[in-house]
Coordinates of C-alpha atoms in Angstrom, one line a residue:
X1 CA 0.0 0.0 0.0
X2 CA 1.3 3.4 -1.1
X3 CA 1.7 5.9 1.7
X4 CA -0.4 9.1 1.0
X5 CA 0.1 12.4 2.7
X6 CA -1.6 15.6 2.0
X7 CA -0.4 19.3 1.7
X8 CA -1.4 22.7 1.1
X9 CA 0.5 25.3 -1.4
X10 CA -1.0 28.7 -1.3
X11 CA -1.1 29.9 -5.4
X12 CA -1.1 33.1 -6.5
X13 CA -1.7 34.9 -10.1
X14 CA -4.8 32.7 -11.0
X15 CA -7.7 34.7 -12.7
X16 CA -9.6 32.2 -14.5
X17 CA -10.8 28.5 -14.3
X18 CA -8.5 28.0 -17.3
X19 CA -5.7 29.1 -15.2
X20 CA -7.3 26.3 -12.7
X21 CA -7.6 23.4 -15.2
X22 CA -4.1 24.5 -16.3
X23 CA -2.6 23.9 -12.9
X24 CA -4.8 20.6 -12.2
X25 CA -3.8 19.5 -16.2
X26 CA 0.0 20.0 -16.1
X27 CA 0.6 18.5 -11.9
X28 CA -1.3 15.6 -12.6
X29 CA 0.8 14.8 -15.0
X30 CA 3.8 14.0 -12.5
X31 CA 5.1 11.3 -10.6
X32 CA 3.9 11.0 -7.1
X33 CA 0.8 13.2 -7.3
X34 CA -2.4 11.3 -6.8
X35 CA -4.9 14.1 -7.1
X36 CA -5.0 17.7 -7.0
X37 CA -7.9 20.3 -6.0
X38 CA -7.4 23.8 -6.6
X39 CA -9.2 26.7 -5.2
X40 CA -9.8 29.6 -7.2
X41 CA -10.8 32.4 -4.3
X42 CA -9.1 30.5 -1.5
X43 CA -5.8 31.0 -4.0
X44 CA -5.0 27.4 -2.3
X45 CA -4.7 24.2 -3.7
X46 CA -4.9 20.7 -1.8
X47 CA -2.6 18.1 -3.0
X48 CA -2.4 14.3 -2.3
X49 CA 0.9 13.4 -3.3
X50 CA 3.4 10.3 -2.3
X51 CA 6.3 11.2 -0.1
X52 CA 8.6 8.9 -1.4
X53 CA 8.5 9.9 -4.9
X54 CA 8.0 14.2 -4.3
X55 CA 7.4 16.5 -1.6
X56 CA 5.9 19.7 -1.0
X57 CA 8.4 22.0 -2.1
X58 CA 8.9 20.4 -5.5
X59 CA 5.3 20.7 -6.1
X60 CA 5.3 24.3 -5.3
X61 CA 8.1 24.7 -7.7
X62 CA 6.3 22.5 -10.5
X63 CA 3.3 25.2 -9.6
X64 CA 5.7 27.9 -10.0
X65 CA 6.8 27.1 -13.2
X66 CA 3.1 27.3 -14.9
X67 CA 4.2 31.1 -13.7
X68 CA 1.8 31.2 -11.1
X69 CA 3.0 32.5 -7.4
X70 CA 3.3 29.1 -5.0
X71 CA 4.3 29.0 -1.1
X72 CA 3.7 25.3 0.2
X73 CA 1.6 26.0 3.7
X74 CA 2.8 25.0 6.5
X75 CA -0.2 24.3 9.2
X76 CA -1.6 21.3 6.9
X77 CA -1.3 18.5 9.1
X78 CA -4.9 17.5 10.2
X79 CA -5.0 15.3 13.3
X80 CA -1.4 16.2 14.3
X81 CA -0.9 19.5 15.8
X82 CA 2.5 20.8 13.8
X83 CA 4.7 23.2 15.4
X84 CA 7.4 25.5 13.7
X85 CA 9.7 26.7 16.0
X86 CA 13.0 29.4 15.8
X87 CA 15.6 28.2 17.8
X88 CA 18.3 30.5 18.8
X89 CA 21.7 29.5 20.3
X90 CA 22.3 26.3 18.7
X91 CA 26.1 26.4 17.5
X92 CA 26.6 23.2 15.9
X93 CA 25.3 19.8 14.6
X94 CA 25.5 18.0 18.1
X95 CA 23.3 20.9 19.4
X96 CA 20.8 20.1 16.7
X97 CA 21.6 16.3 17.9
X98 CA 21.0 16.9 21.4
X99 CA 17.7 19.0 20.6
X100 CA 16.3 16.2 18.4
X101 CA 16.8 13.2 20.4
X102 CA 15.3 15.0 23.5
X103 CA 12.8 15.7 21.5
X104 CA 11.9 12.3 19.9
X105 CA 11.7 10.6 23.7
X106 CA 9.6 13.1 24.5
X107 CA 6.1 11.4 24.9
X108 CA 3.7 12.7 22.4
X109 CA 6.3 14.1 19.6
X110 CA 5.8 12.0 16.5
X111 CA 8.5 13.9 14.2
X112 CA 11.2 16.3 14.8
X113 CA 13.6 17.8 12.3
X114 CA 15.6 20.6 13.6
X115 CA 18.1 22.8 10.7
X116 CA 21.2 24.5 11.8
X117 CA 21.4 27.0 9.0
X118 CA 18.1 28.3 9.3
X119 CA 17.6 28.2 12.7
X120 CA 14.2 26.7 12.5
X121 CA 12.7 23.4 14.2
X122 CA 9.9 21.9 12.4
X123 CA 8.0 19.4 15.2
X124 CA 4.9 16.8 14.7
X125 CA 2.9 16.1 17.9
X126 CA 0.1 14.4 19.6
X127 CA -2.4 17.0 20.6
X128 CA -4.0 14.6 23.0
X129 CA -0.4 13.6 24.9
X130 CA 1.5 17.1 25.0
X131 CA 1.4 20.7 23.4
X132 CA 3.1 23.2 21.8
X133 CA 4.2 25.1 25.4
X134 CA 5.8 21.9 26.9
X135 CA 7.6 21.2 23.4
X136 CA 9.5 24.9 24.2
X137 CA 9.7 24.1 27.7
X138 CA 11.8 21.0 26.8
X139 CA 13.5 23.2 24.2
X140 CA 14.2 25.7 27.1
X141 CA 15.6 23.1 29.4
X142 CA 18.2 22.2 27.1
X143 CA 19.5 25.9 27.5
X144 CA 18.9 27.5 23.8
X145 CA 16.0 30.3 23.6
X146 CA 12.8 29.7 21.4
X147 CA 9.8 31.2 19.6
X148 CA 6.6 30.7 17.4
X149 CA 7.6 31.6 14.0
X150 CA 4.9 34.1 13.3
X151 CA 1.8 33.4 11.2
X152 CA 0.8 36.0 8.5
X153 CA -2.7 36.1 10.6
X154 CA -3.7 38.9 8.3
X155 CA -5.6 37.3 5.2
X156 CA -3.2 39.5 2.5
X157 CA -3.8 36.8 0.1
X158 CA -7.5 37.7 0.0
X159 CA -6.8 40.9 -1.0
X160 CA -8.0 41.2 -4.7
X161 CA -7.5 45.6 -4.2
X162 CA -4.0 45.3 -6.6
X163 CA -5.4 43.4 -9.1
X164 CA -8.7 45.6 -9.6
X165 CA -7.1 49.0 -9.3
X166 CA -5.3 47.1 -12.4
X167 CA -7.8 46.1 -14.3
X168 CA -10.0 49.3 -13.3
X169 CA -6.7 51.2 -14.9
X170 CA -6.8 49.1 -17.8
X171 CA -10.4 49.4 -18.7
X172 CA -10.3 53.2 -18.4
X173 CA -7.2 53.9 -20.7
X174 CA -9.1 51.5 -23.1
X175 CA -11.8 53.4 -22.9
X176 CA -10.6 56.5 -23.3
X177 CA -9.3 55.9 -26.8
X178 CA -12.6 53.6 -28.0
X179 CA -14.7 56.3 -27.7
X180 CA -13.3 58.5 -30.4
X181 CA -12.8 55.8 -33.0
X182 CA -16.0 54.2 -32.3
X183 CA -17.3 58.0 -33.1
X184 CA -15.1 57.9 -36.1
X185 CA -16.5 54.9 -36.9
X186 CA -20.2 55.2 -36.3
X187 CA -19.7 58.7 -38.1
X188 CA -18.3 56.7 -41.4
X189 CA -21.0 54.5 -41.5
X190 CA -23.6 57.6 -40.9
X191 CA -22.3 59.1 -43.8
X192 CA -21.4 56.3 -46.0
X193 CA -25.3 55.1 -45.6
X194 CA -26.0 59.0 -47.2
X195 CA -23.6 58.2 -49.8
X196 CA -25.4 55.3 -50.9
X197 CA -28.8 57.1 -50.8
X198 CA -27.8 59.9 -52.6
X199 CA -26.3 57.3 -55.3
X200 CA -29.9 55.6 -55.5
X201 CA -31.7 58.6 -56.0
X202 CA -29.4 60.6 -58.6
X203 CA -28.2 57.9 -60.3
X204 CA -24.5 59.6 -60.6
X205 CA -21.8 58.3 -62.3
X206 CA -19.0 56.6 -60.6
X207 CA -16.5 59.2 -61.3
X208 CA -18.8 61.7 -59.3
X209 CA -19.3 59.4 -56.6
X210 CA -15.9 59.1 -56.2
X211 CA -15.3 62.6 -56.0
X212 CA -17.8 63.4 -54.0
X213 CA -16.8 60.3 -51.7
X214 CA -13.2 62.4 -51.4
X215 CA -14.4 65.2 -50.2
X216 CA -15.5 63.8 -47.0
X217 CA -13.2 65.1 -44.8
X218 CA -11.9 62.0 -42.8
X219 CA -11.4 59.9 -46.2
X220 CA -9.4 63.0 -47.0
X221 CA -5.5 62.1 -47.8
X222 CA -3.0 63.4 -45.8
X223 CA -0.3 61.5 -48.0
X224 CA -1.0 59.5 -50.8
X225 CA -2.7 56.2 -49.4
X226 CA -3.0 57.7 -45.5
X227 CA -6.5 58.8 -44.9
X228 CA -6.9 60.9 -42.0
X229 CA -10.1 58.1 -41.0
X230 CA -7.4 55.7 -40.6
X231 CA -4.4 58.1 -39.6
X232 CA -6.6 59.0 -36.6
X233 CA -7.7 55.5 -35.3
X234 CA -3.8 54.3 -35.8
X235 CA -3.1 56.9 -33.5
X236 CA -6.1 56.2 -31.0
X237 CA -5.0 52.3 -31.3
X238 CA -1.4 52.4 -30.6
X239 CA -1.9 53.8 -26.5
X240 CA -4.0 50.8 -26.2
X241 CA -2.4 48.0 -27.2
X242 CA 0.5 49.3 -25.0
X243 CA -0.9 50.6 -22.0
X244 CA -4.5 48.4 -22.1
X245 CA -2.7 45.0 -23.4
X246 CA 0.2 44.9 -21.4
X247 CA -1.2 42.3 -18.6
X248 CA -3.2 40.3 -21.5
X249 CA 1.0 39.9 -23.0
X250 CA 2.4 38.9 -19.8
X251 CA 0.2 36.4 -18.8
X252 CA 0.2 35.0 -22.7
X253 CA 3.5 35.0 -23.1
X254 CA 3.8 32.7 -20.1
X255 CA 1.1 30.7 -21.1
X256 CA 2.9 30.2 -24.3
X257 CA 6.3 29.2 -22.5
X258 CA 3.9 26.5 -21.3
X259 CA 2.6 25.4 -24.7
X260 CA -0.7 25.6 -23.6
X261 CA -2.8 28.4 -24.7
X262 CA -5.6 30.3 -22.5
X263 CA -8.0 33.7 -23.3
X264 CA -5.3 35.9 -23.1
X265 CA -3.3 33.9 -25.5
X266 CA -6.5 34.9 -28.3
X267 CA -7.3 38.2 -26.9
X268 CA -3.5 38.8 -27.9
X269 CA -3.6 37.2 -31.1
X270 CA -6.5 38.8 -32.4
X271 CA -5.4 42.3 -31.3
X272 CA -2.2 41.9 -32.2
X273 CA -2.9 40.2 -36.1
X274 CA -5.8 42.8 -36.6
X275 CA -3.2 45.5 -35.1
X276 CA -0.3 44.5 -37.4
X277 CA -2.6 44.0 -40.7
X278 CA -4.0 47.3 -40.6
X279 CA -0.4 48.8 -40.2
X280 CA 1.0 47.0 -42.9
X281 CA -1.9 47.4 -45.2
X282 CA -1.4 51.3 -44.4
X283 CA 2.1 51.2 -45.1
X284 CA 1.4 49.4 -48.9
X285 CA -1.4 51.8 -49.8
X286 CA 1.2 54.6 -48.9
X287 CA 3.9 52.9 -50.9
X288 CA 1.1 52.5 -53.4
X289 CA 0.0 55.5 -53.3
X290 CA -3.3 53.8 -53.5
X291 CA -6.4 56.7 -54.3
X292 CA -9.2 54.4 -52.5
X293 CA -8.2 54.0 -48.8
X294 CA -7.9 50.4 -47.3
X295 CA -10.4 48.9 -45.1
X296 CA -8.4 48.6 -41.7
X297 CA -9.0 47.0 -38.3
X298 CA -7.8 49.5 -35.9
X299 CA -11.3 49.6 -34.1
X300 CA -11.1 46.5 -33.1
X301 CA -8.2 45.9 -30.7
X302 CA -9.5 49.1 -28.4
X303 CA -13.2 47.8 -28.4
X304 CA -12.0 44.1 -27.4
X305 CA -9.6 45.2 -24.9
X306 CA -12.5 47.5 -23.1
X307 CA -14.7 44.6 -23.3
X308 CA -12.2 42.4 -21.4
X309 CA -10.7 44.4 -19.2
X310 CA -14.2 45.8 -18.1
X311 CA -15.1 41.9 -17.6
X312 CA -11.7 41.0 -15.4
X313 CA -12.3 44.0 -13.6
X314 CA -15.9 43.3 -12.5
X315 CA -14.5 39.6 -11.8
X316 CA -12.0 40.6 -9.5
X317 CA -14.7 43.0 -7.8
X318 CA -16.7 40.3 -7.4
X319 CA -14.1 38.1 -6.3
X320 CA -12.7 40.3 -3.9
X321 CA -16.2 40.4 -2.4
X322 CA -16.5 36.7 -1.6
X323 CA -13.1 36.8 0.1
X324 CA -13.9 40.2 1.8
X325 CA -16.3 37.3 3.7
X326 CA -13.3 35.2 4.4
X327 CA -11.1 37.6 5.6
X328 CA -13.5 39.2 7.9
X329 CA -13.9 35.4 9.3
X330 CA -10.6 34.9 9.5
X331 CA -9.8 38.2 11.5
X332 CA -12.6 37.4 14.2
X333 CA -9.5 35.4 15.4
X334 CA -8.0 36.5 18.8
X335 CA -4.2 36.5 18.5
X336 CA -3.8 36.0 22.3
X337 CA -4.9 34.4 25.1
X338 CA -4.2 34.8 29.1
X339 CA -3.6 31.4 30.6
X340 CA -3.5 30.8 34.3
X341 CA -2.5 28.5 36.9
X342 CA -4.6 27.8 39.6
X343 CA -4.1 26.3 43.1
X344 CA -6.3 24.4 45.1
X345 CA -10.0 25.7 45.5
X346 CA -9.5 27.2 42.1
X347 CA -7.5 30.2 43.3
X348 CA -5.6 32.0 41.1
X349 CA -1.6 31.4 41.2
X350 CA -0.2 32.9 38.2
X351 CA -1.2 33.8 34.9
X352 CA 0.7 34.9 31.3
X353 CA -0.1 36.4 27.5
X354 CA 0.6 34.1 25.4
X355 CA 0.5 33.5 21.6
X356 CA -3.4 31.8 20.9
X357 CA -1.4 29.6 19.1
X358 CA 0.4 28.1 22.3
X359 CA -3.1 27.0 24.0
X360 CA -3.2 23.5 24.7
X361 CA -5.8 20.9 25.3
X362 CA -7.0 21.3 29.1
X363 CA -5.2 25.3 30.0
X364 CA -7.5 27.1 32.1
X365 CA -7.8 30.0 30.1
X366 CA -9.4 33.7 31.5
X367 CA -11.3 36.0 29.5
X368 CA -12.4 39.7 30.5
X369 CA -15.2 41.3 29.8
X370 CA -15.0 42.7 26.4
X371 CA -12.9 39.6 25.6
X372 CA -12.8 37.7 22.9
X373 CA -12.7 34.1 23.9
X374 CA -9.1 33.1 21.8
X375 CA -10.5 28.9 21.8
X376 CA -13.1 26.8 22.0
X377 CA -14.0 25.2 25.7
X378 CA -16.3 24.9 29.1
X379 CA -16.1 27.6 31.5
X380 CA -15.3 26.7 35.0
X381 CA -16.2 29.4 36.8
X382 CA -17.7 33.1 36.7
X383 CA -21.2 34.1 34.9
X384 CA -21.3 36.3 32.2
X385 CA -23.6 36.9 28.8
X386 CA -21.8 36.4 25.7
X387 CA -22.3 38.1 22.3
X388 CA -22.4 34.8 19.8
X389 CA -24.0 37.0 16.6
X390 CA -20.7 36.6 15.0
X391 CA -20.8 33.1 15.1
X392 CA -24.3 32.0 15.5
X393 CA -26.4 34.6 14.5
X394 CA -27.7 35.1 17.3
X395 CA -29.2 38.8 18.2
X396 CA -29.2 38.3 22.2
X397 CA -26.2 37.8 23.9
X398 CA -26.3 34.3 25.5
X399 CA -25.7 33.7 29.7
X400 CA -23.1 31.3 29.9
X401 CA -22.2 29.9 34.3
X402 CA -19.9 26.8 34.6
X403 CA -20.5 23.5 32.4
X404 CA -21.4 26.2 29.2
X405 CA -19.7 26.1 26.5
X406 CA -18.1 28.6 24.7
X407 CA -17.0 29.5 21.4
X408 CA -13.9 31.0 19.8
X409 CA -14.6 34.6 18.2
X410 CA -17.5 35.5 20.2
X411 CA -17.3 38.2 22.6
X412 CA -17.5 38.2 26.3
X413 CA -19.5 41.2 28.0
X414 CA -19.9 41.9 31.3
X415 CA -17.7 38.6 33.6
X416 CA -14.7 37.3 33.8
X417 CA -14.9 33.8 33.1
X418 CA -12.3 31.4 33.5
X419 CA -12.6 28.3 30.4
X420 CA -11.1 24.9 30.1
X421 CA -9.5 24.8 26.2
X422 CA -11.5 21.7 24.5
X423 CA -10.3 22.5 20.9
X424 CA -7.9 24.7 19.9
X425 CA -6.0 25.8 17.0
X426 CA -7.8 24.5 14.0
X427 CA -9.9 22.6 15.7
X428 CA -12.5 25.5 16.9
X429 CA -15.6 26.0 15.6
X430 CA -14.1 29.1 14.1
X431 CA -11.0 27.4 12.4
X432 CA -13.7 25.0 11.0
X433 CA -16.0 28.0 9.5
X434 CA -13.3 29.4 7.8
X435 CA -12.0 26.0 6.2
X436 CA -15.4 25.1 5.2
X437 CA -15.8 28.5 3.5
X438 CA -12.3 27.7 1.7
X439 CA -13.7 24.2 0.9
X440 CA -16.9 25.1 -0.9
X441 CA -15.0 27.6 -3.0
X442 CA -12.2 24.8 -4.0
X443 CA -15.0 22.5 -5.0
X444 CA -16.6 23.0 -8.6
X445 CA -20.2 23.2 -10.0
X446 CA -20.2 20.2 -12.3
X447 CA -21.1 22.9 -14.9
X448 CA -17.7 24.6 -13.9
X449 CA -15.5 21.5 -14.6
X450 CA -17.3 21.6 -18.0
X451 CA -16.5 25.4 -18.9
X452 CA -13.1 24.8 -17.4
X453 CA -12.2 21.8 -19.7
X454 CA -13.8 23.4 -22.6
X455 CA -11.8 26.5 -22.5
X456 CA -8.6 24.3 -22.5
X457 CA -10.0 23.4 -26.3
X458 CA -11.5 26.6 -27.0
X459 CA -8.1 29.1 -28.2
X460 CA -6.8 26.1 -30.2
X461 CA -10.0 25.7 -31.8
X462 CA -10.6 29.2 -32.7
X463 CA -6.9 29.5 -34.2
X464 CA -7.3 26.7 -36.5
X465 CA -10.5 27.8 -37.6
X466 CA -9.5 31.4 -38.3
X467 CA -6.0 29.6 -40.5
X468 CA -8.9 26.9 -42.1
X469 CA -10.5 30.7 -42.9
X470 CA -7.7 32.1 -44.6
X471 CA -6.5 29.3 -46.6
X472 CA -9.9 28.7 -47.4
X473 CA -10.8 32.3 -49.1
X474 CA -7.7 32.5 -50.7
X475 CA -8.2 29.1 -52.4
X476 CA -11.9 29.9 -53.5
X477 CA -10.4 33.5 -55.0
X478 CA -8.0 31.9 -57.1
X479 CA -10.5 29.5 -58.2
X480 CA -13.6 31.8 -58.6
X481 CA -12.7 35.0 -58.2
X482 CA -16.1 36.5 -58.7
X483 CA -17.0 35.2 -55.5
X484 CA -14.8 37.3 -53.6
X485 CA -15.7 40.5 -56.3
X486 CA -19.3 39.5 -55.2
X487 CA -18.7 39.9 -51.4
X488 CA -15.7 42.0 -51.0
X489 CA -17.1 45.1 -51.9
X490 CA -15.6 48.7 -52.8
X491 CA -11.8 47.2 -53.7
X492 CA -9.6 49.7 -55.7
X493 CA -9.9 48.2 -58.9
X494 CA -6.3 49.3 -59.9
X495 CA -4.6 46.5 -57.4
X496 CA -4.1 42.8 -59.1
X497 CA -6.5 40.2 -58.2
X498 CA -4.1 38.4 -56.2
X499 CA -3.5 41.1 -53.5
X500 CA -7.6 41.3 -53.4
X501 CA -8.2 37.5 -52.6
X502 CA -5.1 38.0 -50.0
X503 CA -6.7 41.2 -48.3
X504 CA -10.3 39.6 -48.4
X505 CA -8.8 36.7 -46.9
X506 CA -6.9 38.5 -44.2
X507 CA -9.6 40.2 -43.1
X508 CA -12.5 37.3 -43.0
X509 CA -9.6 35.0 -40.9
X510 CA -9.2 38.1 -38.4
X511 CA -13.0 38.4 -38.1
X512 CA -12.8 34.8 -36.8
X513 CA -10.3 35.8 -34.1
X514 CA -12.1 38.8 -32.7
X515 CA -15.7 37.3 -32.9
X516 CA -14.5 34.8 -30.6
X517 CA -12.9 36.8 -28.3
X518 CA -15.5 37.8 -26.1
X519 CA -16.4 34.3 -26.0
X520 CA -13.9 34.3 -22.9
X521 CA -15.7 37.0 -21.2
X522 CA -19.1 34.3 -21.2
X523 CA -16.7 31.3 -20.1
X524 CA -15.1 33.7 -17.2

């Protein structure tokens, strides 16, 4: 029977359930990984792996190397309390020596592993036999100081703020520069509509319509071949493929590193080709000197980008919400907790501040009025009413006198109470809240797995379809060429045929690309 252990890497940089099913594809290919759950909003993923074959820090690193942020998390073993320790003072390896086999009789440590260099003890222990405060006590004894290694108790990587200012900066400088070629647009098609009309009524010659066609100002030549229609969108354009792509290029050019291709692999592609047509087409009219202007695309990269980014930023908004619900969970949390000692006829001896993290099974534990009670447990003496909205729901605060019990995060109003610890660490009710909130955002709608494998297909798909589409029109153009005359309408008739079927083919295959485009918006 293969041994099994579990372990938790926090991930960072995902923003879509492709970027999910890319993580959950690519590790499950590997050695030694039985299964793999990732959680989109918890930015965690749960992996059952084999610890003879890899262990938690290679996994990280295979995560890393998708180009995704990954810190393997420490407090992961369940059933075992796990204790990282810094231990100061230790000098060489029979210090470590001496540390570790005191350690290991120790009733109740399963594991110990204590490293020099870093000055860090990494301990496994039974929560029922000892805990973490007589672990340092033993430490102690042996004469080196020690300390919790502290816990990031703040929930930073909940906080979606960075990557929505982002996207909210993104969105605007697209659509700051939209809005005038969309006018430039909309006004083209205005007049070009009057055009036609006034060619159906006066039945003018061609010549005159041509002429007439010229004098509208934005079809107007600046040079020969550079309309000041297309002059003007080039220079609306350029800002935003910079300045409103640049994320969408990052993350596709690590995607691409990774031969596997996700939205922001076709959101670049289709900019990009419709960016780098219209610019080239420009540049031959010019060379041309071309009297009918070319049809370009430089609409289209500033309208998809505005569409995008406005749909990643109302993601993240939305995101950030549901983890706004975590985080305030997780920071109901006391950080410490007064533990004392108490003598016969329960009277009080002694009592410290210490870390909530150091509260064992069985400490007597007192919380003042106004206190947060740091763990779950039974109080042994005092009366008081305690606030359990937080937890329960409950408007009216709740009278608690010894044999209640008590739970972590609630407040304590107007007694002191002294508790007995039943669970602590992640074993209160609270600790429990919060991983069942992570839980149900790690697991998937069966609808979700669907989209998520689909979108893995979907950018291949639409790239060979939009080639299929070139090849396609420029094979039916050199066969039949009055099929393209029939559909591509308003060609100079001074350029060959062959740069017609090529043009008309260009442009159909780059109407595939950004028609599908927004297709990732629906599957996000």
């Amino acid at each position: 029977s293969k041994t099994v252990s579990k372990c938790y890497v926090q991930v960072t940089g995902m923003t879509c359930a492709s970027c999910v099913a890319n993580i959950e594809r690519n590790l499950r290919r590997e050695d030694g990984i039985h299964s793999i759950l990732v959680a989109l909003m918890a930015g965690k993923a749960e992996v059952r792996y084999n610890p003879a074959v890899i262990h938690p820090a290679a996994i990280a690193e295979l995560i890393r190397e998708l180009g995704f942020g990954a810190t393997v998390m420490e407090n992961c073993g369940e059933g075992d309390g796990v204790l990282e320790l810094v231990v100061r003072g230790m000098t060489c390896a029979s210090c470590v020596h001496k540390i570790e086999s005191t350690l290991m009789k120790t009733k109740g440590v399963l594991y110990c592993s204590v490293a020099l260099a870093t000055n860090k003890a990494h301990i496994k222990y039974d929560p029922e036999a000892i805990g973490p405060r007589d672990v340092i006590q033993v430490i102690k004894d042996l004469g080196f100081t020690t300390s919790l290694v502290k816990k990031d108790r703040s929930a930073s990587h909940l906080d979606h703020k960075q990557e929505i200012r982002q996207w909210k900066r993104s969105f605007v400088v697209s659509l700051v520069f939209c809005i005038p070629v969309m006018g430039l647009m909309i006004y083209m098609m205005v007049m070009d509509s009057q055009l036609s009309d006034a060619h159906a009524h006066h039945n003018m010659s061609s010549e005159e319509m041509e002429a007439l066609h010229s004098s509208m100002f934005l079809e107007y030549q600046l040079l020969p071949g550079l309309s000041v229609m297309n002059f003007l969108s080039f220079l609306f354009c350029v800002p935003v493929q910079v300045f409103g792509g640049w994320h969408f290029y990052i993350q596709a050019s690590r995607a691409l590193r990774h031969r596997t291709a996700n939205m922001d692999v076709l959101v670049v592609l289709a900019t990009s080709i419709a960016f780098l047509y219209s610019f080239v087409i420009l540049l031959v009219a010019m060379a041309e000197r071309a009297r009918v202007n070319p049809v370009t695309f430089f609409d289209t990269p500033p309208m998809l980008f505005v569409f995008i980014s406005l749909g990643r930023w109302l993601e993240h908004v939305a995101k950030g919400k549901t983890s706004e619900a975590l985080a305030r969970l997780i920071s109901l949390q006391a950080t410490e907790a007064t533990i004392v000692t108490l003598g016969p006829d329960n009277v009080l001896l002694s009592e410290e501040q210490v870390d909530v993290e150091l509260v064992q099974r069985g400490d007597i534990v007192k919380v003042v009025p106004g206190g947060k009670f740091p763990v779950d447990g039974r109080v042994i003496e005092g009366h008081s009413m305690v606030d359990e909205s937080l937890i329960t729901g409950e408007a009216m605060p709740v009278t608690k006198k010894p044999g209640s019990t008590v739970i972590a995060g609630s407040i304590n109003q107007n007694g002191s109470l002294l508790i007995s610890a039943t669970h602590v660490g992640a074993d209160t009710t609270l600790s429990q809240i919060v991983k069942l909130v992570e839980e149900a955002q790690t697991s998937k709608a069966p609808i979700q797995q669907f989209a998520d494998k689909l979108s893995g297909y979907f950018v291949p798909f639409i790239v060979a379809v939009s080639v299929v589409t070139l090849f396609a029109w420029i094979i039916i153009g050199f066969v039949d060429f009055e099929i393209v005359e029939k559909y591509f309408l308003g060609y100079n008739k001074s350029i060959s045929a062959a740069e017609v079927i090529v043009r008309f083919a260009f442009q159909a295959s780059i109407t595939v690309l950004c028609i599908a485009c927004p297709c990732s918006l629906g599957l996000a």
